[in-house]
């Protein structure tokens, strides 16, 4: 849209999930030229620590207009940034394709013995 070459870009994603750091390094998430779609990933906790250590206090900043160079994306994209969001997006997509109707509730999740790992069981197509 802005006609900027991929080698001139650095894409930083701020995500709640540490798994995104690993995903960003995987070769299958690079474009055809071997350039990663996401250059750097930091967690929301890391960003909060950076802001705090830089002494930034949002309540003391002057108001300004939002910088929106590429326009506003769909609200559905918000789901991908949430922990477990990609899984939920896949479940919703498959459910609608198989059942012919939207998945109309949130995923029931339960904590497991592993810290930060959750699980869910759902039925799609009677299975």
Coordinates of N, CA and C in Angstrom, one line a residue:
X1 N 0.8 -1.2 0.0 CA 0.0 0.0 0.0 C 0.9 1.3 0.0
X2 N 2.0 1.2 0.8 CA 2.9 2.4 0.8 C 4.1 2.2 -0.1
X3 N 4.1 1.1 -0.8 CA 5.2 0.8 -1.8 C 6.6 0.8 -1.1
X4 N 6.7 0.2 0.1 CA 8.0 0.1 0.8 C 8.4 -1.3 0.6
X5 N 9.7 -1.5 0.2 CA 10.2 -2.9 0.1 C 10.3 -3.6 1.4
X6 N 10.1 -4.9 1.4 CA 10.1 -5.7 2.6 C 11.5 -5.7 3.3
X7 N 12.6 -5.5 2.6 CA 13.9 -5.4 3.3 C 14.1 -4.1 4.0
X8 N 13.2 -3.1 3.8 CA 13.3 -1.8 4.5 C 12.3 -1.8 5.7
X9 N 11.6 -2.8 5.9 CA 10.6 -2.8 7.0 C 11.1 -3.7 8.2
X10 N 10.7 -3.2 9.4 CA 10.9 -4.0 10.6 C 9.5 -4.1 11.3
X11 N 9.0 -5.3 11.4 CA 7.6 -5.4 12.0 C 7.8 -5.9 13.4
X12 N 7.3 -5.2 14.4 CA 7.4 -5.6 15.8 C 6.0 -5.9 16.2
X13 N 5.7 -7.1 16.8 CA 4.4 -7.4 17.3 C 4.5 -7.5 18.8
X14 N 3.5 -6.9 19.4 CA 3.4 -7.0 20.9 C 2.3 -8.0 21.2
X15 N 2.6 -9.1 21.8 CA 1.6 -10.2 22.0 C 1.6 -10.6 23.5
X16 N 0.5 -11.1 23.9 CA 0.4 -11.6 25.3 C 1.0 -13.0 25.5
X17 N 1.2 -13.7 24.4 CA 1.6 -15.1 24.4 C 3.1 -15.2 24.0
X18 N 3.9 -15.9 24.8 CA 5.3 -16.0 24.5 C 5.5 -17.0 23.4
X19 N 4.6 -17.8 23.0 CA 4.7 -18.7 21.9 C 4.9 -18.0 20.6
X20 N 4.4 -16.7 20.5 CA 4.5 -15.9 19.3 C 6.0 -15.7 19.0
X21 N 6.9 -15.6 20.0 CA 8.3 -15.4 19.8 C 8.9 -16.6 19.0
X22 N 8.5 -17.8 19.4 CA 8.9 -19.0 18.6 C 8.4 -19.0 17.2
X23 N 7.1 -18.7 17.1 CA 6.4 -18.7 15.8 C 7.0 -17.8 14.8
X24 N 7.4 -16.6 15.3 CA 8.0 -15.6 14.4 C 9.3 -16.1 13.8
X25 N 10.0 -17.0 14.5 CA 11.3 -17.5 14.0 C 11.2 -18.6 13.0
X26 N 10.0 -19.2 12.9 CA 9.8 -20.4 12.1 C 9.9 -20.0 10.6
X27 N 10.6 -20.9 9.9 CA 10.8 -20.6 8.4 C 9.5 -20.6 7.6
X28 N 8.5 -21.3 8.1 CA 7.3 -21.4 7.3 C 6.5 -20.1 7.4
X29 N 6.9 -19.2 8.3 CA 6.2 -17.9 8.5 C 7.0 -16.8 7.7
X30 N 7.9 -17.2 6.9 CA 8.7 -16.2 6.1 C 8.0 -16.1 4.7
X31 N 8.2 -15.0 4.1 CA 7.7 -14.8 2.7 C 8.5 -15.6 1.7
X32 N 8.2 -15.5 0.5 CA 8.9 -16.3 -0.6 C 10.4 -15.9 -0.7
X33 N 10.8 -14.7 -0.2 CA 12.2 -14.3 -0.3 C 13.0 -14.7 1.0
X34 N 12.4 -15.4 1.9 CA 13.0 -15.8 3.1 C 13.0 -14.7 4.2
X35 N 12.2 -13.7 4.0 CA 12.1 -12.6 5.0 C 11.0 -12.9 5.9
X36 N 11.2 -12.8 7.2 CA 10.2 -13.1 8.2 C 9.0 -12.0 8.1
X37 N 7.8 -12.5 8.2 CA 6.6 -11.6 8.2 C 6.7 -10.7 9.4
X38 N 7.2 -11.2 10.5 CA 7.3 -10.5 11.8 C 8.8 -10.5 12.2
X39 N 9.4 -9.3 12.3 CA 10.8 -9.2 12.6 C 11.1 -9.5 14.1
X40 N 10.3 -8.9 14.9 CA 10.5 -9.0 16.4 C 9.2 -9.2 17.1
X41 N 9.3 -9.9 18.2 CA 8.1 -10.1 19.0 C 8.5 -9.8 20.5
X42 N 7.7 -9.0 21.1 CA 7.9 -8.8 22.6 C 6.5 -9.0 23.2
X43 N 6.6 -9.4 24.5 CA 5.3 -9.7 25.2 C 4.8 -8.4 25.8
X44 N 3.5 -8.4 26.1 CA 2.9 -7.2 26.7 C 3.6 -6.8 28.0
X45 N 4.1 -7.9 28.8 CA 4.8 -7.6 30.0 C 6.1 -6.9 29.7
X46 N 6.8 -7.4 28.7 CA 8.1 -6.8 28.3 C 7.9 -5.3 27.9
X47 N 6.9 -5.0 27.2 CA 6.6 -3.7 26.8 C 6.3 -2.8 28.0
X48 N 5.5 -3.3 28.9 CA 5.2 -2.6 30.1 C 6.4 -2.2 30.9
X49 N 7.4 -3.2 31.0 CA 8.6 -2.9 31.7 C 9.5 -1.9 31.0
X50 N 9.5 -1.9 29.6 CA 10.2 -0.9 28.9 C 9.6 0.5 29.1
X51 N 8.3 0.6 29.1 CA 7.7 1.9 29.3 C 8.0 2.4 30.7
X52 N 7.9 1.5 31.7 CA 8.2 1.9 33.1 C 9.6 2.3 33.2
X53 N 10.6 1.5 32.7 CA 12.0 1.9 32.8 C 12.4 3.2 32.1
X54 N 11.6 3.5 31.0 CA 11.8 4.8 30.3 C 11.2 5.9 31.0
X55 N 10.4 5.7 32.1 CA 9.8 6.7 32.8 C 8.6 7.4 32.1
X56 N 8.0 6.7 31.2 CA 6.9 7.2 30.5 C 5.6 7.1 31.4
X57 N 4.9 8.2 31.5 CA 3.7 8.2 32.3 C 2.6 8.7 31.4
X58 N 1.7 7.8 30.9 CA 0.7 8.1 29.9 C -0.2 9.2 30.4
X59 N -0.5 9.3 31.7 CA -1.4 10.4 32.2 C -0.8 11.7 32.0
X60 N 0.5 11.8 31.9 CA 1.2 13.1 31.8 C 1.4 13.5 30.3
X61 N 1.1 12.7 29.4 CA 1.4 13.0 28.0 C 0.2 13.8 27.4
X62 N 0.6 14.7 26.5 CA -0.5 15.5 25.8 C -1.3 14.5 24.8
X63 N -2.5 14.9 24.6 CA -3.3 14.1 23.7 C -2.9 14.4 22.3
X64 N -3.0 13.4 21.4 CA -2.7 13.6 20.0 C -3.5 12.6 19.1
X65 N -3.5 12.8 17.8 CA -4.3 12.0 16.9 C -3.6 10.6 16.8
X66 N -4.4 9.6 16.5 CA -3.9 8.3 16.3 C -3.2 8.2 15.0
X67 N -2.0 7.6 14.9 CA -1.3 7.4 13.7 C -1.8 6.1 13.0
X68 N -2.4 6.2 11.9 CA -3.1 5.1 11.2 C -2.7 5.1 9.7
X69 N -1.4 4.8 9.4 CA -1.0 4.9 8.0 C -1.6 3.8 7.1
X70 N -2.0 2.7 7.6 CA -2.5 1.7 6.7 C -4.0 1.4 6.9
X71 N -4.7 2.2 7.6 CA -6.1 2.1 7.8 C -6.5 1.1 8.9
X72 N -7.7 0.9 9.2 CA -8.2 0.1 10.3 C -8.5 -1.3 9.8
X73 N -8.0 -2.3 10.5 CA -8.3 -3.7 10.2 C -9.6 -4.1 10.8
X74 N -10.0 -5.3 10.4 CA -11.3 -5.9 10.9 C -11.1 -6.2 12.4
X75 N -12.2 -6.2 13.1 CA -12.2 -6.6 14.5 C -11.8 -8.1 14.7
X76 N -12.0 -8.9 13.7 CA -11.7 -10.3 13.8 C -10.2 -10.5 14.0
X77 N -9.4 -9.6 13.5 CA -7.9 -9.7 13.7 C -7.5 -9.6 15.1
X78 N -8.3 -9.0 15.9 CA -8.0 -8.8 17.4 C -7.9 -10.2 18.0
X79 N -8.7 -11.1 17.6 CA -8.7 -12.4 18.2 C -7.3 -13.1 18.1
X80 N -6.6 -12.9 17.0 CA -5.3 -13.5 16.9 C -4.2 -13.0 17.9
X81 N -4.4 -11.9 18.4 CA -3.4 -11.4 19.4 C -3.7 -11.9 20.8
X82 N -4.8 -12.5 21.0 CA -5.1 -13.0 22.4 C -4.5 -14.4 22.6
X83 N -4.2 -14.7 23.8 CA -3.7 -16.1 24.1 C -4.7 -17.1 23.7
X84 N -4.4 -18.0 22.9 CA -5.4 -19.0 22.4 C -6.2 -18.5 21.3
X85 N -6.0 -17.3 20.8 CA -6.8 -16.7 19.8 C -6.8 -17.4 18.4
X86 N -5.6 -17.9 18.1 CA -5.5 -18.6 16.8 C -6.3 -19.9 16.8
X87 N -6.1 -20.6 17.9 CA -6.9 -21.8 18.1 C -8.4 -21.6 18.0
X88 N -8.8 -20.5 18.7 CA -10.3 -20.2 18.6 C -10.7 -19.8 17.2
X89 N -9.9 -19.1 16.5 CA -10.2 -18.7 15.1 C -10.3 -20.0 14.2
X90 N -9.5 -20.9 14.4 CA -9.5 -22.2 13.6 C -10.8 -23.0 14.0
X91 N -11.1 -23.1 15.3 CA -12.3 -23.8 15.7 C -13.6 -23.1 15.1
X92 N -13.6 -21.8 15.2 CA -14.8 -21.0 14.6 C -14.9 -21.3 13.1
X93 N -13.8 -21.2 12.4 CA -13.8 -21.4 10.9 C -14.3 -22.9 10.6
X94 N -13.7 -23.9 11.2 CA -14.0 -25.3 10.9 C -15.5 -25.5 11.3
X95 N -15.9 -25.0 12.5 CA -17.3 -25.2 12.9 C -18.3 -24.7 11.9
X96 N -18.0 -23.5 11.4 CA -18.9 -22.9 10.4 C -18.9 -23.7 9.1
X97 N -17.8 -24.1 8.7 CA -17.7 -24.9 7.4 C -18.4 -26.3 7.5
X98 N -18.3 -26.9 8.7 CA -18.8 -28.3 8.9 C -20.3 -28.2 9.2
X99 N -20.6 -27.3 10.2 CA -22.0 -27.2 10.7 C -22.9 -26.3 9.9
X100 N -22.3 -25.4 9.1 CA -23.1 -24.5 8.3 C -23.6 -23.3 9.1
X101 N -23.1 -23.1 10.3 CA -23.6 -22.0 11.1 C -22.4 -21.6 12.0
X102 N -22.4 -20.3 12.5 CA -21.3 -19.8 13.3 C -21.2 -20.6 14.7
X103 N -20.0 -20.7 15.2 CA -19.8 -21.1 16.5 C -20.2 -20.0 17.4
X104 N -21.3 -20.1 18.2 CA -21.9 -19.0 18.8 C -21.6 -18.8 20.3
X105 N -20.6 -19.5 20.8 CA -20.2 -19.3 22.2 C -18.7 -19.3 22.3
X106 N -18.2 -18.9 23.5 CA -16.7 -18.9 23.6 C -16.3 -20.3 23.9
X107 N -15.0 -20.6 23.6 CA -14.5 -21.9 23.9 C -14.4 -22.2 25.4
X108 N -14.9 -23.3 25.8 CA -14.7 -23.7 27.2 C -13.3 -24.2 27.4
X109 N -12.5 -23.5 28.3 CA -11.2 -23.9 28.5 C -10.9 -24.2 29.9
X110 N -10.0 -25.2 30.2 CA -9.6 -25.6 31.5 C -8.1 -25.5 31.6
X111 N -7.7 -25.1 32.8 CA -6.2 -25.1 33.0 C -5.7 -26.5 33.1
X112 N -4.5 -26.8 32.8 CA -3.9 -28.1 32.9 C -2.8 -28.1 34.0
X113 N -2.1 -29.2 34.2 CA -1.1 -29.2 35.2 C 0.1 -28.3 34.8
X114 N 0.2 -28.1 33.5 CA 1.3 -27.2 33.0 C 0.9 -25.8 33.1
X115 N 1.8 -25.0 33.7 CA 1.5 -23.5 33.9 C 1.3 -22.9 32.5
X116 N 0.3 -22.1 32.3 CA 0.0 -21.4 31.1 C -0.5 -22.2 29.9
X117 N -0.8 -23.5 30.2 CA -1.3 -24.4 29.1 C -2.8 -24.7 29.5
X118 N -3.7 -24.5 28.5 CA -5.1 -24.8 28.7 C -5.5 -25.8 27.7
X119 N -6.7 -26.4 27.9 CA -7.2 -27.4 27.0 C -8.7 -27.2 26.9
X120 N -9.2 -27.7 25.8 CA -10.7 -27.7 25.5 C -11.1 -28.9 24.7
X121 N -12.3 -29.2 24.8 CA -12.9 -30.3 24.0 C -14.2 -29.8 23.4
X122 N -14.3 -29.9 22.1 CA -15.5 -29.5 21.4 C -16.0 -30.5 20.4
X123 N -17.2 -30.5 20.1 CA -17.8 -31.5 19.1 C -18.1 -30.7 17.8
X124 N -17.6 -31.1 16.7 CA -18.0 -30.6 15.4 C -18.4 -31.7 14.5
X125 N -19.5 -31.6 13.9 CA -20.0 -32.7 13.0 C -20.3 -34.0 13.7
X126 N -20.7 -33.8 15.0 CA -21.0 -35.0 15.8 C -19.8 -35.8 16.3
X127 N -18.6 -35.3 16.1 CA -17.4 -36.0 16.5 C -16.7 -35.2 17.6

